[in-house]
Coordinates of C-alpha atoms and ligand atoms in Angstrom, one line a residue:
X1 CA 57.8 95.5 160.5
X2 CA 57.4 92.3 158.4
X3 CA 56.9 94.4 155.3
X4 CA 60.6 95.6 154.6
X5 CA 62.0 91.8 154.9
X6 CA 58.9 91.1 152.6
X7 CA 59.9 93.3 149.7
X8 CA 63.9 91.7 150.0
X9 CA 62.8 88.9 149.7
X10 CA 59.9 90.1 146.6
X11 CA 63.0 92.1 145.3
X12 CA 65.3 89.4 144.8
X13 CA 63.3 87.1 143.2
X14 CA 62.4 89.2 140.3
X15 CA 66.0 90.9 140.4
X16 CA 65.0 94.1 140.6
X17 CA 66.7 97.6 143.2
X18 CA 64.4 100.0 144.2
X19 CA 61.8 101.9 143.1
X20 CA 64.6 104.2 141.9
X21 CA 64.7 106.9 139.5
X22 CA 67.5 109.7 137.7
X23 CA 66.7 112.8 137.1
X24 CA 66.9 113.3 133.3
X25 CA 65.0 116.6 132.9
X26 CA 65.1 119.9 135.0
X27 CA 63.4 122.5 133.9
X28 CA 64.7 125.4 136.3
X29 CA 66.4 128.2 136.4
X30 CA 67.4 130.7 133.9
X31 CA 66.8 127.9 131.5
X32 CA 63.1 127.2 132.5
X33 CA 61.2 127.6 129.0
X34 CA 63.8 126.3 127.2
X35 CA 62.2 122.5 126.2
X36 CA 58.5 123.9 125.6
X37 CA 56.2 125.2 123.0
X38 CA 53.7 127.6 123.4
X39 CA 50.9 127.2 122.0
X40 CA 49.6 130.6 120.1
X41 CA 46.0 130.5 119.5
X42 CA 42.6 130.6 121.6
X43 CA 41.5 128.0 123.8
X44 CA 40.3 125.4 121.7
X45 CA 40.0 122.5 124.3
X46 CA 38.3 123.9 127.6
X47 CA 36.5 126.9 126.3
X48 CA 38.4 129.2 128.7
X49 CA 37.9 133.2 128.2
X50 CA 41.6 133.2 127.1
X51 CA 44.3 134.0 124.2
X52 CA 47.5 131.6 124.7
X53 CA 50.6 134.0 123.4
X54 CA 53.5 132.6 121.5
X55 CA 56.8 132.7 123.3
X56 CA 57.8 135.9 121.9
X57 CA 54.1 137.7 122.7
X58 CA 53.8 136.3 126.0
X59 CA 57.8 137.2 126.8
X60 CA 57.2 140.6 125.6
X61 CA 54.1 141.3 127.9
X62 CA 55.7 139.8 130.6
X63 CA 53.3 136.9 130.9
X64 CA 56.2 134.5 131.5
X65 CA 60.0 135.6 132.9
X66 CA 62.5 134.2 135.6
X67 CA 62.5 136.3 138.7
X68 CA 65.6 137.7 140.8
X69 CA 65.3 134.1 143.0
X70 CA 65.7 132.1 139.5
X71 CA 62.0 130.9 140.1
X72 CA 59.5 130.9 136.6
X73 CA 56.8 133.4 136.5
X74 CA 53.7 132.5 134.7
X75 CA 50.7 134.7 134.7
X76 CA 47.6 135.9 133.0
X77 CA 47.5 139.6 131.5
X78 CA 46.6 141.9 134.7
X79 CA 46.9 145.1 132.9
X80 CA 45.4 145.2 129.3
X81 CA 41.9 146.5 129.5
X82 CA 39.9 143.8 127.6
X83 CA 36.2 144.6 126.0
X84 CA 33.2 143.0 126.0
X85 CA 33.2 139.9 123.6
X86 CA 37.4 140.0 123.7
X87 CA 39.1 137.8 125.4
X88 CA 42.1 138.1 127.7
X89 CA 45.8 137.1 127.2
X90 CA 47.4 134.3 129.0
X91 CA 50.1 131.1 128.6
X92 CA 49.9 127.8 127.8
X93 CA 53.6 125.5 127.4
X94 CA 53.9 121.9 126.6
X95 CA 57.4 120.3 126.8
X96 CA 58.6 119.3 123.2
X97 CA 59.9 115.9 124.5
X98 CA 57.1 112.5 125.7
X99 CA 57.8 111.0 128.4
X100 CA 57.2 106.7 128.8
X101 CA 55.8 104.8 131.4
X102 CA 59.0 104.3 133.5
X103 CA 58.7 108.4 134.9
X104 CA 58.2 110.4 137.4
X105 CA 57.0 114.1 136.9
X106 CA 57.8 116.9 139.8
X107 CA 56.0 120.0 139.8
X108 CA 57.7 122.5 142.6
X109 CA 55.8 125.5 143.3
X110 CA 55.7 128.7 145.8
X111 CA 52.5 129.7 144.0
X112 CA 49.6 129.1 142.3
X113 CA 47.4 131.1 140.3
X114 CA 43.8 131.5 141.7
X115 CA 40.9 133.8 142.5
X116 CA 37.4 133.9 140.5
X117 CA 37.4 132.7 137.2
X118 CA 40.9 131.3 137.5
X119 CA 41.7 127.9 136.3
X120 CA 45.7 126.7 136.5
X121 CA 46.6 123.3 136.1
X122 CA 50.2 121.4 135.6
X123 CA 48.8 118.1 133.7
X124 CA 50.2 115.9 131.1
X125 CA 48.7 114.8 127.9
X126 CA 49.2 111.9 125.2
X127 CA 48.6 112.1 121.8
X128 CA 44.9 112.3 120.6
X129 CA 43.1 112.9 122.9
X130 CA 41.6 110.6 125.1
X131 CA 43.2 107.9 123.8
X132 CA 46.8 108.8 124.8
X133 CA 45.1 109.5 127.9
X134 CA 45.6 112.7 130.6
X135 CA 46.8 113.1 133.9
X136 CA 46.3 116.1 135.7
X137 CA 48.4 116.7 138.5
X138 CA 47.6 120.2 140.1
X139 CA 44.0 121.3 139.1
X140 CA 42.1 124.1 140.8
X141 CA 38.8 126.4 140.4
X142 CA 37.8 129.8 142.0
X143 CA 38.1 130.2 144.8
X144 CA 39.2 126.7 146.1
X145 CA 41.3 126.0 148.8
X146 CA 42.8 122.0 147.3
X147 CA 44.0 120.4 144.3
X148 CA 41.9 118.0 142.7
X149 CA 44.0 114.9 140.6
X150 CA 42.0 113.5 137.5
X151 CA 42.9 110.8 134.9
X152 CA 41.5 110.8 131.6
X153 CA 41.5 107.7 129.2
X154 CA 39.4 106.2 126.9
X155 CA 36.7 103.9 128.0
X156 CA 37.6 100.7 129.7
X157 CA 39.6 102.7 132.6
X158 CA 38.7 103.1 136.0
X159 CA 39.4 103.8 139.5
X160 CA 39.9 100.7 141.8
X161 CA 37.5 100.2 144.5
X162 CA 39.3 101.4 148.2
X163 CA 42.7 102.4 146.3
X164 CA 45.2 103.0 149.1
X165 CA 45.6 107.0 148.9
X166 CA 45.4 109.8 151.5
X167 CA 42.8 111.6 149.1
X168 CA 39.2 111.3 148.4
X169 CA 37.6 110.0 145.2
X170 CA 34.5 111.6 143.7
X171 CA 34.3 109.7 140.9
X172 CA 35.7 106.3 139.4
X173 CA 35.1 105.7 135.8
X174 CA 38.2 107.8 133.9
X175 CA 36.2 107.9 130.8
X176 CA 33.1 109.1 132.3
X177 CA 31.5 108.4 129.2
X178 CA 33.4 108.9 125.6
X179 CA 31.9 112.4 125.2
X180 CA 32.7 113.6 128.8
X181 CA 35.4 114.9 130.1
X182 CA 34.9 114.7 133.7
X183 CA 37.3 111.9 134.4
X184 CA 38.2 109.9 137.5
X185 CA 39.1 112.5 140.2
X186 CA 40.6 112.4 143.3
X187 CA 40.3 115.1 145.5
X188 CA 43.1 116.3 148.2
X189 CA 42.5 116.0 151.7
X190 CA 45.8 117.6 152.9
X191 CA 45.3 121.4 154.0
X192 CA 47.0 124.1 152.3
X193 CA 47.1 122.2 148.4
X194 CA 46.0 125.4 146.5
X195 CA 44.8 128.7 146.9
X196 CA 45.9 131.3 149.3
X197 CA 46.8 128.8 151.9
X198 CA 48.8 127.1 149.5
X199 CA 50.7 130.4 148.8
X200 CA 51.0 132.0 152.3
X201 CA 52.3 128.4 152.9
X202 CA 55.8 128.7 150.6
X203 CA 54.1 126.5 148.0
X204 CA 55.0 122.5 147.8
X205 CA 55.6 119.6 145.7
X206 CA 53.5 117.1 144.0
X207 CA 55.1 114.3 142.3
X208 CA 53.1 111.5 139.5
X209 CA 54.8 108.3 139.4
X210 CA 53.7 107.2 136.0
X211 CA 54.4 103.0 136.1
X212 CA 53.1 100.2 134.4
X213 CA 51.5 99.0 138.3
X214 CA 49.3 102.6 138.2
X215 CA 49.8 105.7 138.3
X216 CA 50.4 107.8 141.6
X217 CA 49.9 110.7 142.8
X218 CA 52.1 112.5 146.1
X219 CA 51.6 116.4 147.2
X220 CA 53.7 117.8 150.0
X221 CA 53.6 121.1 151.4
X222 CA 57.1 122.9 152.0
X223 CA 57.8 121.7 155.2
X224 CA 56.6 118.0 154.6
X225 CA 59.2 117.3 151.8
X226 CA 60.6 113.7 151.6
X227 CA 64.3 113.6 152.4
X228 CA 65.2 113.0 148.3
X229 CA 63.4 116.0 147.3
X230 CA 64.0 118.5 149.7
X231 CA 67.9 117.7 149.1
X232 CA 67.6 118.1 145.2
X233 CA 68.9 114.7 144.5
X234 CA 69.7 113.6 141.2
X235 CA 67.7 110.5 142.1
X236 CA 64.7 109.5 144.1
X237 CA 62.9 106.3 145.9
X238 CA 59.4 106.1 145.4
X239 CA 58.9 103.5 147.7
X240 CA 59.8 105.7 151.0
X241 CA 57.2 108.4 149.8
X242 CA 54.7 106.6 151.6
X243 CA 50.6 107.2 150.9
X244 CA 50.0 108.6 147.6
X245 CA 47.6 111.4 148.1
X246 CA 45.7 109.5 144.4
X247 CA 46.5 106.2 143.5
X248 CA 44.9 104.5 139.9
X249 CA 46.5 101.4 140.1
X250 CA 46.6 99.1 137.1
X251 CA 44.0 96.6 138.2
X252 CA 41.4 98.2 136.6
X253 CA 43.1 100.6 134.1
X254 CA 45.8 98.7 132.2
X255 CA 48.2 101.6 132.3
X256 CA 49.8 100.5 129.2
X257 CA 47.0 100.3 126.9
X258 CA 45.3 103.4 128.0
X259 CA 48.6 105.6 128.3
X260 CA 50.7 106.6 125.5
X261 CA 53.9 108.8 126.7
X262 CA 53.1 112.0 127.5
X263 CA 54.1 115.9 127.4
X264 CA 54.0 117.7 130.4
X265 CA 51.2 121.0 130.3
X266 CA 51.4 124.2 132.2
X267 CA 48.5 126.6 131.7
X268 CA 45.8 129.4 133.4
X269 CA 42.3 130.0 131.7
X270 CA 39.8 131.5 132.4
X271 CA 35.8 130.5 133.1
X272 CA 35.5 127.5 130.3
X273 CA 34.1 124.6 131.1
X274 CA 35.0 124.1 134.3
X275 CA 35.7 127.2 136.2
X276 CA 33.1 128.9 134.2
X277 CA 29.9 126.2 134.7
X278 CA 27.6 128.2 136.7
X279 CA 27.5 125.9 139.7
X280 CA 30.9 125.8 139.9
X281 CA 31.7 129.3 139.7
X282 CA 28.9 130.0 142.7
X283 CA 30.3 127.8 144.5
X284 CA 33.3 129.8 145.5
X285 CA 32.7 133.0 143.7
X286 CA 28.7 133.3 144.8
X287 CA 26.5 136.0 142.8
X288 CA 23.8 135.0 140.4
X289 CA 23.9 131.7 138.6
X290 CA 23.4 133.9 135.5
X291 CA 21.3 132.8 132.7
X292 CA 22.7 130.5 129.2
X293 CA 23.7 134.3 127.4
X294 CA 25.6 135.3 129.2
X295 CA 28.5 134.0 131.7
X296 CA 28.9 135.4 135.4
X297 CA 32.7 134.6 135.2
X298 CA 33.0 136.5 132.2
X299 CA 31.7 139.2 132.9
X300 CA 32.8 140.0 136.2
X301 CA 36.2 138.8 135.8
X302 CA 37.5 138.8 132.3
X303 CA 36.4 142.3 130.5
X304 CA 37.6 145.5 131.9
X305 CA 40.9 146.2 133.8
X306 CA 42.3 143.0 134.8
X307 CA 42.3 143.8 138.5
X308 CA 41.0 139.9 139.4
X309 CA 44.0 138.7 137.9
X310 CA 46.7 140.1 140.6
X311 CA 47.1 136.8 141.9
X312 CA 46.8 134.6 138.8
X313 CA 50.5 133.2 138.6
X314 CA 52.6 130.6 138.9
X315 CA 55.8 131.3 140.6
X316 CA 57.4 127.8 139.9
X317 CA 61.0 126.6 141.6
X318 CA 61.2 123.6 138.9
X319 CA 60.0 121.2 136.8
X320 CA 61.6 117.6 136.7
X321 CA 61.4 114.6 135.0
X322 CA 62.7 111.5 136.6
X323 CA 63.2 108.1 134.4
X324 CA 63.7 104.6 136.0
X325 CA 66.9 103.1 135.8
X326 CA 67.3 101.2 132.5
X327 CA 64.4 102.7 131.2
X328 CA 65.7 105.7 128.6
X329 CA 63.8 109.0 127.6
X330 CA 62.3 109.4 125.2
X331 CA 62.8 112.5 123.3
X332 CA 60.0 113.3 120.5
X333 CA 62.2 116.1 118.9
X334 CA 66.2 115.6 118.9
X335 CA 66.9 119.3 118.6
X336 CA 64.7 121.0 120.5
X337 CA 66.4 123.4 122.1
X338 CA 65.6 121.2 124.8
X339 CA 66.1 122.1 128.7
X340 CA 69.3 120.6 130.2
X341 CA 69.4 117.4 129.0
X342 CA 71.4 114.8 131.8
X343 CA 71.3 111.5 130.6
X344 CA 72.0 110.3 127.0
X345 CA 69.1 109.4 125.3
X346 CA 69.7 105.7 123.7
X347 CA 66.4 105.2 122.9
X348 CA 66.2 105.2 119.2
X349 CA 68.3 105.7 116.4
X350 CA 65.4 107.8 115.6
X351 CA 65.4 110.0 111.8
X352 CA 65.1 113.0 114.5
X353 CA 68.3 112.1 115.7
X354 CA 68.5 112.5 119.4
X355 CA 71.2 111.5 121.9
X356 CA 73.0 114.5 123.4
X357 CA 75.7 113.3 125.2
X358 CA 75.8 114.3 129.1
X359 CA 75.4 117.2 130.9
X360 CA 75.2 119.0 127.8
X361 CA 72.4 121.2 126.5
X362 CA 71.1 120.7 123.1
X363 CA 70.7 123.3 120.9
X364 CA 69.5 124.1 117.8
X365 CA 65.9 124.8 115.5
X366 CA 62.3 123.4 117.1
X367 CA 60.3 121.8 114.7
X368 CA 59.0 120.0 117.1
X369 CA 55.7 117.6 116.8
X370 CA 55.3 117.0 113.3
X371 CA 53.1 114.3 113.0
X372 CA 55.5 111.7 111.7
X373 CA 58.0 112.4 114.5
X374 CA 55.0 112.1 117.5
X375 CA 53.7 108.9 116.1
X376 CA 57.2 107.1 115.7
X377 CA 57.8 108.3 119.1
X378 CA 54.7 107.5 120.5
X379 CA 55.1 103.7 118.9
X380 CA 59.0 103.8 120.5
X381 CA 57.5 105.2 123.6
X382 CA 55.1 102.1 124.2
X383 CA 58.3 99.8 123.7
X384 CA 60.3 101.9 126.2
X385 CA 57.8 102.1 128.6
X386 CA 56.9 98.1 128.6
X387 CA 61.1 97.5 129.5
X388 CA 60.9 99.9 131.6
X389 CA 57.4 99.2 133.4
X390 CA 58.3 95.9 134.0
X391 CA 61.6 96.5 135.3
X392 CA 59.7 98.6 137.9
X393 CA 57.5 96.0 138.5
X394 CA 58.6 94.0 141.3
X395 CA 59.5 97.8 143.1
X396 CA 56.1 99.3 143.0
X397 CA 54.3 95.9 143.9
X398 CA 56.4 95.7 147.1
X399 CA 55.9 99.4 147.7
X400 CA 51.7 98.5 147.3
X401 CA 52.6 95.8 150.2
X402 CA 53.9 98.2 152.1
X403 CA 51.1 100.0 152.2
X404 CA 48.6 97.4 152.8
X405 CA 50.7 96.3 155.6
X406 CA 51.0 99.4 157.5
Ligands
NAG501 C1 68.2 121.9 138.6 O1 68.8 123.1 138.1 C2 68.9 124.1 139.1 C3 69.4 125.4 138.4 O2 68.6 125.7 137.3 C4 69.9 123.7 140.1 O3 69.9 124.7 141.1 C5 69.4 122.4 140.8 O4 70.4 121.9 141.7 C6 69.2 121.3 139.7 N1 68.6 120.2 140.4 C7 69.1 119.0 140.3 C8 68.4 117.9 141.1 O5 70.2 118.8 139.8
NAG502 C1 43.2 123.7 118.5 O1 44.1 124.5 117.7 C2 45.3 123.9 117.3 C3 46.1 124.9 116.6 O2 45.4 125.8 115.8 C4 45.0 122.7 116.4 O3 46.2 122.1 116.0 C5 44.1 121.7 117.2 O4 43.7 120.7 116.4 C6 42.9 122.4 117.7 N1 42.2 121.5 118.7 C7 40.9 121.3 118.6 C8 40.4 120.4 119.7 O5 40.2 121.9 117.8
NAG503 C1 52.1 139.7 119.1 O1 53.1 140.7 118.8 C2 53.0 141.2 117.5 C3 54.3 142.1 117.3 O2 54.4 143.0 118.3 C4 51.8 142.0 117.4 O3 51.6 142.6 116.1 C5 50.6 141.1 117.7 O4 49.4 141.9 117.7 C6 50.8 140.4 119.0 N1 49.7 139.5 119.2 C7 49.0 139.4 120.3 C8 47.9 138.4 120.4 O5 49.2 140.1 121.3
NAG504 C1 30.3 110.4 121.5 O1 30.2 111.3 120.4 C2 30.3 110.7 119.1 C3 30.3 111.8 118.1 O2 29.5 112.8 118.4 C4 29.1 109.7 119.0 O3 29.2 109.1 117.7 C5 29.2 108.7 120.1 O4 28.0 107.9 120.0 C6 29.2 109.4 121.5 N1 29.4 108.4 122.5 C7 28.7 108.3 123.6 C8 29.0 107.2 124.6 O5 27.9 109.2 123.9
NAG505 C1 52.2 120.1 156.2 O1 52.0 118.7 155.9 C2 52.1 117.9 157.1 C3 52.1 116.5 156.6 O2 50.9 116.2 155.9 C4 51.0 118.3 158.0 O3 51.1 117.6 159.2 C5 51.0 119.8 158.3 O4 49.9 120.1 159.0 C6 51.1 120.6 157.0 N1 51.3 122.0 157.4 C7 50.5 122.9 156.9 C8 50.7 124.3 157.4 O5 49.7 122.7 156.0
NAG506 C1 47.7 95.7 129.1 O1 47.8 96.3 127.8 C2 48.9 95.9 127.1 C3 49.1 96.8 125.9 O2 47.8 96.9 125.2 C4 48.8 94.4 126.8 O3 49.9 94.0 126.1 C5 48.6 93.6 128.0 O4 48.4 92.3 127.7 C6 47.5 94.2 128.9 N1 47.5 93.5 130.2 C7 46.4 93.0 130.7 C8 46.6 92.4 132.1 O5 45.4 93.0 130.1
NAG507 C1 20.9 137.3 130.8 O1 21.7 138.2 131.6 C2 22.0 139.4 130.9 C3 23.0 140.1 131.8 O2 22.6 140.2 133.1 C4 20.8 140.2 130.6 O3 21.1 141.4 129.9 C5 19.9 139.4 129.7 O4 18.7 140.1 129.6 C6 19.6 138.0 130.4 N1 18.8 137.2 129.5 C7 17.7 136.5 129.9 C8 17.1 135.7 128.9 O5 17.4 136.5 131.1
NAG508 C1 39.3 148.5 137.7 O1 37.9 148.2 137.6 C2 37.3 148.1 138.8 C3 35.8 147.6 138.6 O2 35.5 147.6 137.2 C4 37.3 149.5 139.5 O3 36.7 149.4 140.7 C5 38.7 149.9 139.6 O4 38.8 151.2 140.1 C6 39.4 149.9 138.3 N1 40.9 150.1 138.6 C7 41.6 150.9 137.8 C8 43.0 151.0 138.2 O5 41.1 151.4 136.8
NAG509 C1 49.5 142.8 138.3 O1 49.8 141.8 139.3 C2 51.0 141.9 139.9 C3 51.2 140.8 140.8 O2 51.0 139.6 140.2 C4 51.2 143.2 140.6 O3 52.5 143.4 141.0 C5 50.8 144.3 139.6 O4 50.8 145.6 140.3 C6 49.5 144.1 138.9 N1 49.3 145.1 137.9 C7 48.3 146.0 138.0 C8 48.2 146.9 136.8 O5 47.5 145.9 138.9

């Protein structure tokens, strides 16, 4: 038990608490898609078999709602009888605000959309893609039974040799090539991380610690919560989380040159490029591998009556956003009719104009992500996230001791 006096004495020297973090964004509740954007249009990025609905389409089929126990609902169209050559409707919301290096995203979940041709994933994006970079948090396919966790970055990022996590890499190089979009992924070992299990299982948590050290990765099923998360604190320790399930530290991915802040991404489509490569599909969902006309997953899951789809939806309890102390949110759009917003935002003096004060909930018109307001966000964000990385600094380097140590 060296460790603990270890990190005092680390923790003095460079003056810093704990790995300590407030919540300043909790999506939940009644309020749940207040704070995100649907996007209205096909899938453009992954090829999926889908139609994203705007807020008021999706709202109107009942693709998104807040049940009886206050918990989201997000789920593809089950009952519209779809052609041949048509796709099928589903959801795709990004939060309007960026979040810096200096945060931690929370992702609570009783369940998760899956089955044959299904592919869900909560994930988080910066701005132009690769070069803001991607994490994806909970990621699934088919018929799989756990979550895989992938970064994507431009080239120059990559997995550290032997990182200390409870998962299992399967590939290290987060560019994978500029022109692929495989990424460095991590796959969980942990039972029960997606899938049936995970749903007969009353769900679980997964958490990203987004720092200037790395960027981390825990999952928890219901009954393993840490003591700050299964209480609902306003503020959580990283460093008694113990083993990350995926850890990318910054030894050979410079978080904060590959990393921009980023929005955090709920979605479900359908085959694409993942779910829908033959291989993968077969894997899970067997049949023929099919031939380059004509997709397998397509056609025995998307056209017709929706009945594959029963089980494609999230039932969420909440998503959070944690920021480290001293570090300050960054919000991208001032009046966004933003989710409850609990911690002033002091970061700017942007033209946007944020800064709600406390516990209040800001109101008022979207016209979110214009392109002036993301880059002079993004360029804030970088600043904000330096403070705030290195203020977390001496924390997450004694927390990587611990785990050496033990
Ligand atoms: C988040 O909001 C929900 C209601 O939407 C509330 O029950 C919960 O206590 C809040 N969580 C925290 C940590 O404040
Ligand atoms: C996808 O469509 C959106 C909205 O139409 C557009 O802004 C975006 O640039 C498109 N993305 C790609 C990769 O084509
Ligand atoms: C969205 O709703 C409008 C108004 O009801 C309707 O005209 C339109 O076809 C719907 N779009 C989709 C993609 O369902
Ligand atoms: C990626 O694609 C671009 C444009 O198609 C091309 O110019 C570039 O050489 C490709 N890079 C690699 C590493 O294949
Ligand atoms: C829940 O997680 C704990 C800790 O990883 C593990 O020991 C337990 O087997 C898990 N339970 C189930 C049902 O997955
Ligand atoms: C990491 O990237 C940042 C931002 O580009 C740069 O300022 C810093 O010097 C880099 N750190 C290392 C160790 O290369
Ligand atoms: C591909 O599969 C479709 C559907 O099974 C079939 O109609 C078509 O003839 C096949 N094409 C080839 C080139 O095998
Ligand atoms: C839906 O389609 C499947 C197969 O195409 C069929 O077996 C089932 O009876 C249909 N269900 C309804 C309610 O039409
Ligand atoms: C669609 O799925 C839900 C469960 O997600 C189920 O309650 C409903 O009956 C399904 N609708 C049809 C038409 O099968």
């Amino acid at each position: 038990m060296r460790s603990p006096i270890l990190c005092s004495v680390l923790l003095a020297a460079v003056g810093s608490a704990t790995a300590q973090y407030s919540l300043i964004r909790n999506y939940s509740g009644s309020n749940f898609f207040e704070g995100w954007d649907f996007f209205d249009g096909f899938d453009n990025t992954t090829n999926g078999d889908v139609n994203y609905l705007s807020q008021a389409n999706a709202t109107a089929d009942n693709l998104v709602s807040v049940n009886s126990a206050g918990h989201a609902i997000i789920r593809v169209d089950n009952t519209t009888f779809v052609p041949f050559n048509f796709k099928r409707n589903s959801v795709k919301v990004i939060t309007h605000d960026f979040f810096p290096i200096g945060s931690v995203f929370l992702f609570d979940a009783l369940h998760l959309p899956f089955g044959c041709s299904v592919w869900p994933s909560f994930w988080t994006m910066g701005q132009n893609w690769p070069h803001g970079g991607e994490i994806d948090i909970m990621e699934g396919v088919n018929q799989a039974t756990s979550d895989q966790m992938t970064l994507h970055a431009n080239p120059g990022c990559m997995q550290a040799p032997n990182p200390v996590q409870l998962g299992k890499t399967s590939g290290a190089d987060c560019s994978a090539g500029a022109n692929s979009s495989v990424g460095c992924t991590v796959l969980e070992t942990q039972p029960n991380s997606f899938g049936q299990g995970f749903n007969d299982n009353g769900g679980g948590v997964w958490a990203a610690q987004f720092d200037v050290s790395g960027i981390f990765v825990w999952f928890w099923n219901r009954s393993a919560l840490p003591g700050d998360i299964s209480s609902g604190s306003k503020t959580i320790d990283t460093s008694t989380w113990g083993t990350p399930s995926a850890a990318w530290p910054s030894s050979s991915c410079n978080i904060s040159e590959f990393f921009a802040p980023q929005q955090l991404v709920i979605d479900i489509t359908l085959c694409g490029d993942f779910a829908g490569q033959p291989n993968i599909y077969q894997e899970t969902c067997g049949g023929p591998l099919g031939n380059s006309s004509v997709s397998i997953c397509y056609i025995d899951n998307v056209i017709n009556n929706g009945t594959a789809y029963n089980d494609a939806f999230f039932e969420i309890r909440a998503v959070q956003v944690f920021a480290a102390s001293g570090s300050t949110p960054l919000v991208a759009d001032g009046v966004s009719g933003s989710s409850t917003i609990l911690a002033p935002d002091t970061s700017t003096g942007s033209a946007t104009g944020s800064g709600s004060p406390a516990g209040s909930t800001s109101g008022g018109a979207g016209g979110s992500g214009s392109t002036t307001e993301q880059n002079a966000a993004e360029g804030m964000g970088v600043q904000a996230g330096v403070r705030a990385g290195l203020a977390m600094w001496g924390a997450t380097v004694c927390a990587a001791f611990i785990w050496v140590l033990l």
